[in-house]
Short mmCIF file of C-alpha atoms and ligand atoms in Angstrom, two decimals:
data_model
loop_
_atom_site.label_atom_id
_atom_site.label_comp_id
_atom_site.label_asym_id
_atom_site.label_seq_id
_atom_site.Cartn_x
_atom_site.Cartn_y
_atom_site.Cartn_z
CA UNK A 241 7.83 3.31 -1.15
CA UNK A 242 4.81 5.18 -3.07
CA UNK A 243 1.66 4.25 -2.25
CA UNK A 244 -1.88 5.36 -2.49
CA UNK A 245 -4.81 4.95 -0.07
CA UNK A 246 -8.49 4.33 -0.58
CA UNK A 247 -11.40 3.35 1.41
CA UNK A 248 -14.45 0.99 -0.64
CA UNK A 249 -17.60 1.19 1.32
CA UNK A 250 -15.31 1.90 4.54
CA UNK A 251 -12.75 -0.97 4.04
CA UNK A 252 -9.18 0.82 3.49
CA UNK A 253 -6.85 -0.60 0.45
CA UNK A 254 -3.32 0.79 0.26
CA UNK A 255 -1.81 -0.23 -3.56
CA UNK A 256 2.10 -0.34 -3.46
CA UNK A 257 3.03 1.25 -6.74
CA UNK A 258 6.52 1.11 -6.40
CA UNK A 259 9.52 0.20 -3.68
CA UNK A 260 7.46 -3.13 -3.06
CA UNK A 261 9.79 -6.54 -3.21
CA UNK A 262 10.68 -7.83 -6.57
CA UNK A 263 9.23 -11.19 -7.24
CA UNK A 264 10.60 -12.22 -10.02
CA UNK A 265 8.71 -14.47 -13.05
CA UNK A 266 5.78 -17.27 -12.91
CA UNK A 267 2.14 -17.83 -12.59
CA UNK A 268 0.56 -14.96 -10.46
CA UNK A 269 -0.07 -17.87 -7.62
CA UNK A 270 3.57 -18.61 -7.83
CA UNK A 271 4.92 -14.79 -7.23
CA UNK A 272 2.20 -14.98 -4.40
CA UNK A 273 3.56 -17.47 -2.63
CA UNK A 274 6.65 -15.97 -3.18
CA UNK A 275 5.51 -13.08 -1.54
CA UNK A 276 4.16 -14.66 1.64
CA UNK A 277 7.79 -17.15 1.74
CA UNK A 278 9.99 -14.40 1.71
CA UNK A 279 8.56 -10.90 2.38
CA UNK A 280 6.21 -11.28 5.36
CA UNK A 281 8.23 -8.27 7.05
CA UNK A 282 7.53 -5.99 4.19
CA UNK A 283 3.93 -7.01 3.86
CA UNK A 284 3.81 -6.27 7.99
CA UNK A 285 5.65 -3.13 7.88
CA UNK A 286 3.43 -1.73 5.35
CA UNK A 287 -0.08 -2.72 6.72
CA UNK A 288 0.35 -2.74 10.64
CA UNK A 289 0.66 0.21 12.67
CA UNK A 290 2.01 2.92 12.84
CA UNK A 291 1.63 3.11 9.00
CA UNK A 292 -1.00 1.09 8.81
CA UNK A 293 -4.54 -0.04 10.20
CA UNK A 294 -5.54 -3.82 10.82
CA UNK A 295 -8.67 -3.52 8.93
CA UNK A 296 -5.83 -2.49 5.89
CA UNK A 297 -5.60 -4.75 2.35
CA UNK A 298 -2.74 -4.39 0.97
CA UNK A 299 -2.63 -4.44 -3.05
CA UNK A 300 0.71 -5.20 -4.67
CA UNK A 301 1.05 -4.34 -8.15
CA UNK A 302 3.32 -6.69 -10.57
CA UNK A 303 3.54 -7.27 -14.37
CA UNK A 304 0.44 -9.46 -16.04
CA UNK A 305 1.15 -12.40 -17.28
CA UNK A 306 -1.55 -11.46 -20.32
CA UNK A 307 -0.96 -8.42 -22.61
CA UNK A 308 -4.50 -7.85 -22.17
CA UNK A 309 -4.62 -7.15 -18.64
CA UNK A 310 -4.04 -3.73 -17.07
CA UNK A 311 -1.92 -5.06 -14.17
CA UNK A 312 -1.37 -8.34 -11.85
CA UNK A 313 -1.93 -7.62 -8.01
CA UNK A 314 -1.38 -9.78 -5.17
CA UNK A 315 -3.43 -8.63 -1.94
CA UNK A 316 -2.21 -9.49 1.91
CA UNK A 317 -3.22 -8.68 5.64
CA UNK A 318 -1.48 -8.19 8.73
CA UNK A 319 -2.00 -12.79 8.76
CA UNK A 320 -0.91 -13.09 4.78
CA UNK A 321 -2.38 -13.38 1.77
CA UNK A 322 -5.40 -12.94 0.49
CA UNK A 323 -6.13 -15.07 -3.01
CA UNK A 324 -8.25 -12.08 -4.14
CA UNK A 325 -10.33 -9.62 -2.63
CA UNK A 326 -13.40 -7.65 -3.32
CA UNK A 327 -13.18 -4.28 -2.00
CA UNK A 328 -9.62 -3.90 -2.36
CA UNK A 329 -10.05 -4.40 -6.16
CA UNK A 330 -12.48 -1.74 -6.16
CA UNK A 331 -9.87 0.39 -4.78
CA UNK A 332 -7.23 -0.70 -6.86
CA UNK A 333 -9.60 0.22 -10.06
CA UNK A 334 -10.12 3.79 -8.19
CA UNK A 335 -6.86 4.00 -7.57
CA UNK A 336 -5.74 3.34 -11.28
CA UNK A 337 -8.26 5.66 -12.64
CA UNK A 338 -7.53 8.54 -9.93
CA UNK A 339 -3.47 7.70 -11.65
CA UNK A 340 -5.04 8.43 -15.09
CA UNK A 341 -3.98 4.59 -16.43
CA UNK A 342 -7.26 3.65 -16.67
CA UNK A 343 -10.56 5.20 -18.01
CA UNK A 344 -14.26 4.60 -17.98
CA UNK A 345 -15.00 0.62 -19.51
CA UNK A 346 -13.84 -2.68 -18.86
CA UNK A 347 -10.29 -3.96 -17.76
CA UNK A 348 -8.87 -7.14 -16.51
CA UNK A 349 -6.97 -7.63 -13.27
CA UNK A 350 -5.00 -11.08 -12.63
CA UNK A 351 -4.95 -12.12 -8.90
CA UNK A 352 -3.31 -15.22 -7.65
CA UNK A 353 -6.60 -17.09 -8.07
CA UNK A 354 -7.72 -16.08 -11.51
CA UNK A 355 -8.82 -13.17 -13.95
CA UNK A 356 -11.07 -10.48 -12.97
CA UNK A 357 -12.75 -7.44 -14.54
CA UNK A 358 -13.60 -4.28 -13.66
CA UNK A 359 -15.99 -2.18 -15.23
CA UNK A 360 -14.99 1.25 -13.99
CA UNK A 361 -18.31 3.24 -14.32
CA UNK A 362 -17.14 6.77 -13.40
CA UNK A 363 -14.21 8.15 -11.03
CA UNK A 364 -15.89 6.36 -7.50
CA UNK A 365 -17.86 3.24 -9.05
CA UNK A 366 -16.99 -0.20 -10.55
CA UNK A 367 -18.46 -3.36 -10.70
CA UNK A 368 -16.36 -6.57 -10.51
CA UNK A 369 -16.47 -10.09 -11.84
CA UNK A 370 -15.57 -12.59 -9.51
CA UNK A 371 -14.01 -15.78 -9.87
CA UNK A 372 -15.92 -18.94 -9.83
CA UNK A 373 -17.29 -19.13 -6.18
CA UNK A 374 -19.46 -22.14 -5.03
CA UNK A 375 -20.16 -24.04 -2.02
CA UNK A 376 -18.37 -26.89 -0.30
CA UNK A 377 -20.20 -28.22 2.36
CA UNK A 378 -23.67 -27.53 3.56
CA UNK A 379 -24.94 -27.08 6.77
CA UNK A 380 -21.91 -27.81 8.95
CA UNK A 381 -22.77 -28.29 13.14
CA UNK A 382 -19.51 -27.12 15.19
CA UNK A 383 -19.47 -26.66 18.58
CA UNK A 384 -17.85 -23.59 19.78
CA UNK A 385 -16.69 -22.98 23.03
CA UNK A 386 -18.81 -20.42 25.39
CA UNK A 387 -21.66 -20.42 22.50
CA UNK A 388 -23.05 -24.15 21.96
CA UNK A 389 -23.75 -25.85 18.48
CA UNK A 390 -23.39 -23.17 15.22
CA UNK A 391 -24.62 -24.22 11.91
CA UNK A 392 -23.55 -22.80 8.50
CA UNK A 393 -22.30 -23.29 5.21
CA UNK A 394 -18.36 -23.53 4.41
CA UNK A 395 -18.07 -22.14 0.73
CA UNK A 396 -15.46 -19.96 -1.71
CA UNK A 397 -15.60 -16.55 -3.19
CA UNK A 398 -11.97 -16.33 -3.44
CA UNK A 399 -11.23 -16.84 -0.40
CA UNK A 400 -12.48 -19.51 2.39
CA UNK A 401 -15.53 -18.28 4.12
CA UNK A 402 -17.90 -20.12 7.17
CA UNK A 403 -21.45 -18.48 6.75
CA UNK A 404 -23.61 -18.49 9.44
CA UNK A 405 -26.91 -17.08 10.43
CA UNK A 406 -26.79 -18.30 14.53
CA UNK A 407 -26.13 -14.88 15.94
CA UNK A 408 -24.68 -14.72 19.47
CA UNK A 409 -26.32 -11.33 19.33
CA UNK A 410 -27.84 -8.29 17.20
CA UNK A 411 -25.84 -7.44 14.04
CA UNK A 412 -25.03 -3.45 15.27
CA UNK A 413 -21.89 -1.64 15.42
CA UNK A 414 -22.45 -1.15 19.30
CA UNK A 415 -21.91 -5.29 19.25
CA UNK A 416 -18.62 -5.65 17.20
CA UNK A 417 -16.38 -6.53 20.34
CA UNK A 418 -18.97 -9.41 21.36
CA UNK A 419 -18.95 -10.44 17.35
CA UNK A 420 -15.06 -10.39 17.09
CA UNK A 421 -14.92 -12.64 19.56
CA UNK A 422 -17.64 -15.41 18.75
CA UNK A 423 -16.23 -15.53 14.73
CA UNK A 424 -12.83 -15.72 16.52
CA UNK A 425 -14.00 -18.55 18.82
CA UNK A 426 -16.25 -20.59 15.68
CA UNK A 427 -13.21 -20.06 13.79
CA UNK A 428 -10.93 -21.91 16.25
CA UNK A 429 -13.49 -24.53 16.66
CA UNK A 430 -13.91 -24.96 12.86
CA UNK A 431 -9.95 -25.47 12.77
CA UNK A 432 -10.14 -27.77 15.99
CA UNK A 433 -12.98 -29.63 14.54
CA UNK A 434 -10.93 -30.42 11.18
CA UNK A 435 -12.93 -28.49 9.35
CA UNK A 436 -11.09 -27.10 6.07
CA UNK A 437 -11.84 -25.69 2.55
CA UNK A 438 -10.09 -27.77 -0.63
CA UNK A 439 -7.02 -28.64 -0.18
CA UNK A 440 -6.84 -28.61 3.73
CA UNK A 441 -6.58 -24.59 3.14
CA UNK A 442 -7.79 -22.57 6.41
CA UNK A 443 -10.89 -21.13 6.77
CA UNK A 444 -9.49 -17.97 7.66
CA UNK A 445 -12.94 -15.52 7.01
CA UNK A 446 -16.17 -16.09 9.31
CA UNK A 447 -19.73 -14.55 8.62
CA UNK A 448 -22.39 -13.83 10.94
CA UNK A 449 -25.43 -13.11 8.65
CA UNK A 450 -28.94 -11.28 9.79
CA UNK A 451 -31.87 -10.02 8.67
CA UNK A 452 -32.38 -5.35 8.26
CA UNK A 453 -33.97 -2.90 6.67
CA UNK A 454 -33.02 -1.32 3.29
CA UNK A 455 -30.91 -4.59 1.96
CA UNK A 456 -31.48 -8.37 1.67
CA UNK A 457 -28.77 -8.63 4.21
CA UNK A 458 -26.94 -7.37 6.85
CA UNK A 459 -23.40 -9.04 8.15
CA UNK A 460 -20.56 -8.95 10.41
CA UNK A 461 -17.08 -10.39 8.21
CA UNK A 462 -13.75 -11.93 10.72
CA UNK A 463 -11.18 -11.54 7.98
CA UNK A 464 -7.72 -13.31 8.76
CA UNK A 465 -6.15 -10.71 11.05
CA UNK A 466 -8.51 -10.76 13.15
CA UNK A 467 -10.16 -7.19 11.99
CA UNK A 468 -13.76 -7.43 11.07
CA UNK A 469 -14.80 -6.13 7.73
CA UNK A 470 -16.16 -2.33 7.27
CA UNK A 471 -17.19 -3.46 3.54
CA UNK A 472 -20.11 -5.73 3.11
CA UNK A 473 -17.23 -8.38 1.74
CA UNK A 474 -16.98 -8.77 -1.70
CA UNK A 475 -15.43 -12.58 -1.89
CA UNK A 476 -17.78 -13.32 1.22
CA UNK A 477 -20.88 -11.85 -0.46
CA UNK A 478 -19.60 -14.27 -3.86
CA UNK A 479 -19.49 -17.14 -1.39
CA UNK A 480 -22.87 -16.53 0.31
CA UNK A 481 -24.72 -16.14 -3.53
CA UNK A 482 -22.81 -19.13 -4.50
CA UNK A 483 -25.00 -20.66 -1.29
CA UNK A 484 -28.28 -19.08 -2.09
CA UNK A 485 -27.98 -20.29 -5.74
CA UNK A 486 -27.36 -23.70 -4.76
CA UNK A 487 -30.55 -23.77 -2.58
CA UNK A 488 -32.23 -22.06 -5.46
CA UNK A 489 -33.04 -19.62 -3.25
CA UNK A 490 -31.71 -16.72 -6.15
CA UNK A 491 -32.25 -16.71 -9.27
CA UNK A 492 -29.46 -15.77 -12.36
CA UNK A 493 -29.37 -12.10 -12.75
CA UNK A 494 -31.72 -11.18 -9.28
CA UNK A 495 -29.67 -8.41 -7.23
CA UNK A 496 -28.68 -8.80 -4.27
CA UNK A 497 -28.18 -5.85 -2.08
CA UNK A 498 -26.10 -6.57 1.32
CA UNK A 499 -25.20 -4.45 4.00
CA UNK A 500 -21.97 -4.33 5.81
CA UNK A 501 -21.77 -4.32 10.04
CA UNK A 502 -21.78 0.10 9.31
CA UNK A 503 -24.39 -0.26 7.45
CA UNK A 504 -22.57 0.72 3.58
CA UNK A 505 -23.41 -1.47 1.12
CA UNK A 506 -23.12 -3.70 -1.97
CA UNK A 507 -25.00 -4.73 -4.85
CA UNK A 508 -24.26 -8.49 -6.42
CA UNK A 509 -26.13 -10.37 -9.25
CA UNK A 510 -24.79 -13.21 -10.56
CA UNK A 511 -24.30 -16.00 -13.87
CA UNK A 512 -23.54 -19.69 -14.17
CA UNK A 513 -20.31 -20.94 -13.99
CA UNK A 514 -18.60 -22.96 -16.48
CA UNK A 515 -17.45 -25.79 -13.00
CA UNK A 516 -21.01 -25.40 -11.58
CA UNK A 517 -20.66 -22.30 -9.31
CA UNK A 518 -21.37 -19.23 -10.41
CA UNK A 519 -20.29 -15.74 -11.93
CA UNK A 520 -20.64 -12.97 -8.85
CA UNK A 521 -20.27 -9.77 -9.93
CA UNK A 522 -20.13 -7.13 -7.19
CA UNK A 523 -21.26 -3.08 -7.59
CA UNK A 524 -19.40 -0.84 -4.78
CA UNK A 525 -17.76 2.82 -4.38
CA UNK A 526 -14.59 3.96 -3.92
CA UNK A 527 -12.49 7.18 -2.84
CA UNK A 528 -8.95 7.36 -2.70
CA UNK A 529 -7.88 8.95 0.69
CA UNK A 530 -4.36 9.63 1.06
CA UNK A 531 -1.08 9.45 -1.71
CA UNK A 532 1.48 8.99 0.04
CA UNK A 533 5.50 8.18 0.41
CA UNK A 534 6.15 5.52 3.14
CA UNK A 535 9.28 5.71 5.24
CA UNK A 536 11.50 3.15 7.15
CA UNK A 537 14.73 5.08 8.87
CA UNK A 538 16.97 2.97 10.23
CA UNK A 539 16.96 3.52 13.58
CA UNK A 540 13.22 3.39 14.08
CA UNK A 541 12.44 0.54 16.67
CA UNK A 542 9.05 0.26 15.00
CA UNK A 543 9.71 0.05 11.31
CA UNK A 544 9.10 -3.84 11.31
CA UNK A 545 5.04 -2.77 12.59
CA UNK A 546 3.56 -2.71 16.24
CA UNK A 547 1.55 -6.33 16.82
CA UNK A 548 3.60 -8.08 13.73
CA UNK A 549 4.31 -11.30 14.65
O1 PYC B 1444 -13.95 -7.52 -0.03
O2 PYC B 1444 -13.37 -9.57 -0.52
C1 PYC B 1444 -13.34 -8.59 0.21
C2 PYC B 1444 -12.51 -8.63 1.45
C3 PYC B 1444 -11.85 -9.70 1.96
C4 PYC B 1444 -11.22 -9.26 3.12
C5 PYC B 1444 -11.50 -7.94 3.29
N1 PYC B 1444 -12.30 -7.56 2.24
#
């Protein structure tokens, strides 16, 4: 299985160029599903140790569906799928250009939840364009075990995301053990509590948001393995701007700059929507770190991925 490896602002994408699992026609959402029904060992063995990392995005490349697109990819975690995903689209664009299939200018991606561009600004930048991201509910109380009430807004960037700005403690990298476990806890209790995005679908990403220097915001991103973020969160980030501009708190156009838990960062502005959310668009850098062949010898007790369920 070829593959190449990238890191955007610290989070690690590896794009499967070839060897992945064939998954046939349909919508993108369709071949997703497919993906997650019928290949959760593949998706395992490639992004769990020892080839992989848990903070790892995996970025499956398959035909677009629209002549005009450069590629369809479907992302997934050690826990599943992801319907799209900031930083690893950012690496994916890297990882196209670093390939030579893509220059300088704009391009369109297809993801299982809708088109996205990328305008690839030289070999280590791009900006995005989200999907539609808004909020859902506002101010949600849940009471989480071992921490008392926590407030926050439940609201889509592409994925499900709880945002919250009660902090069981200072938003540092010497805290992320103590933060992995309260957006592990508020994330149970969110699921106990009933608490679900459209559809019943899981709230599967948790953000602890504070105050720093140098950006408008600092955070600390659960994703659905259980890893925390090392990117600032490109879908969160969408879902947290589609809060602000439903508070009118930022304006149309107004950057945002927001700072991951290691302190790399983003840059965001964003437009109306067309369904009354808005238009993120999301600035971040890329490197590719590693092309590689994967291998899976019979014979090797650990080919299926250490921790895969
Ligand atoms: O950048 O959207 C993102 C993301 C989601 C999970 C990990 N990174």
């Amino acid at each position: 299985m070829r593959v190449i490896d990238s890191h955007t602002e610290g989070e690690p994408t590896r794009v499967i160029l070839s060897g992945g699992p064939e998954l046939g026609k349909g919508s993108m959402a369709e071949r997703a599903a497919r993906l997650a029904r019928d290949h959760g060992d593949f998706c395992k063995s490639v992004i769990c140790e020892p080839r992989g990392a848990e903070a790892m995005v995996g970025a499956l490349l398959v035909p677009p569906l629209r002549p005009d697109s450069v590629a369809g990819v479907i992302y997934f975690n050690a826990a599943g799928n992801l319907g799209m995903c900031g930083h690893a689209t950012i690496g994916t664009a890297i990882t196209l250009a670093h390939l030579g299939q893509i220059g300088p200018g704009r391009h369109r991606l297809e993801t299982p939840v809708g088109g996205v561009t990328v305008d690839l600004h030289s070999d280590h930048d791009a900006s995005i364009t989200n999907v539609e991201s808004y909020r859902l509910h506002k101010a949600v109380t849940v009471a989480v075990p071992g921490l008392g009430p926590v407030t926050g807004d439940i609201a889509w960037g592409g994925n499900w995301f709880f945002i919250t700005r009660d902090l069981p403690c200072a938003l540092e990298p010497g805290h992320i053990r103590q933060l992995t476990d309260a957006t592990l806890r508020t994330r149970q209790a969110l699921q106990d509590q009933g608490w679900t995005g459209k559809g019943g679908a899981w709230i599967d990403h948790v953000i602890l948001l504070g105050p720093c220097d140098g950006a408008d915001a600092r955070n600390f991103v659960l994703c659905p393995s259980g890893a925390y973020d090392r990117s600032p969160c490109g879908t969160g980030t969408s879902a947290l701007l589609a809060c602000l501009a439903a508070d009118g708190k930022l304006k149309p156009g107004t950057p945002w700059v927001q700072k991951s838990i290691i302190g790399s960062t983003y840059t965001l502005h964003y437009e109306m929507g067309e369904n009354g959310g808005i238009i993120p668009t999301i600035c971040g850098r890329a490197w590719v770190t590693a092309e590689a062949r994967l291998h899976f010898a019979p014979g090797d007790p650990y080919a299926a991925g250490i921790g895969a369920a």
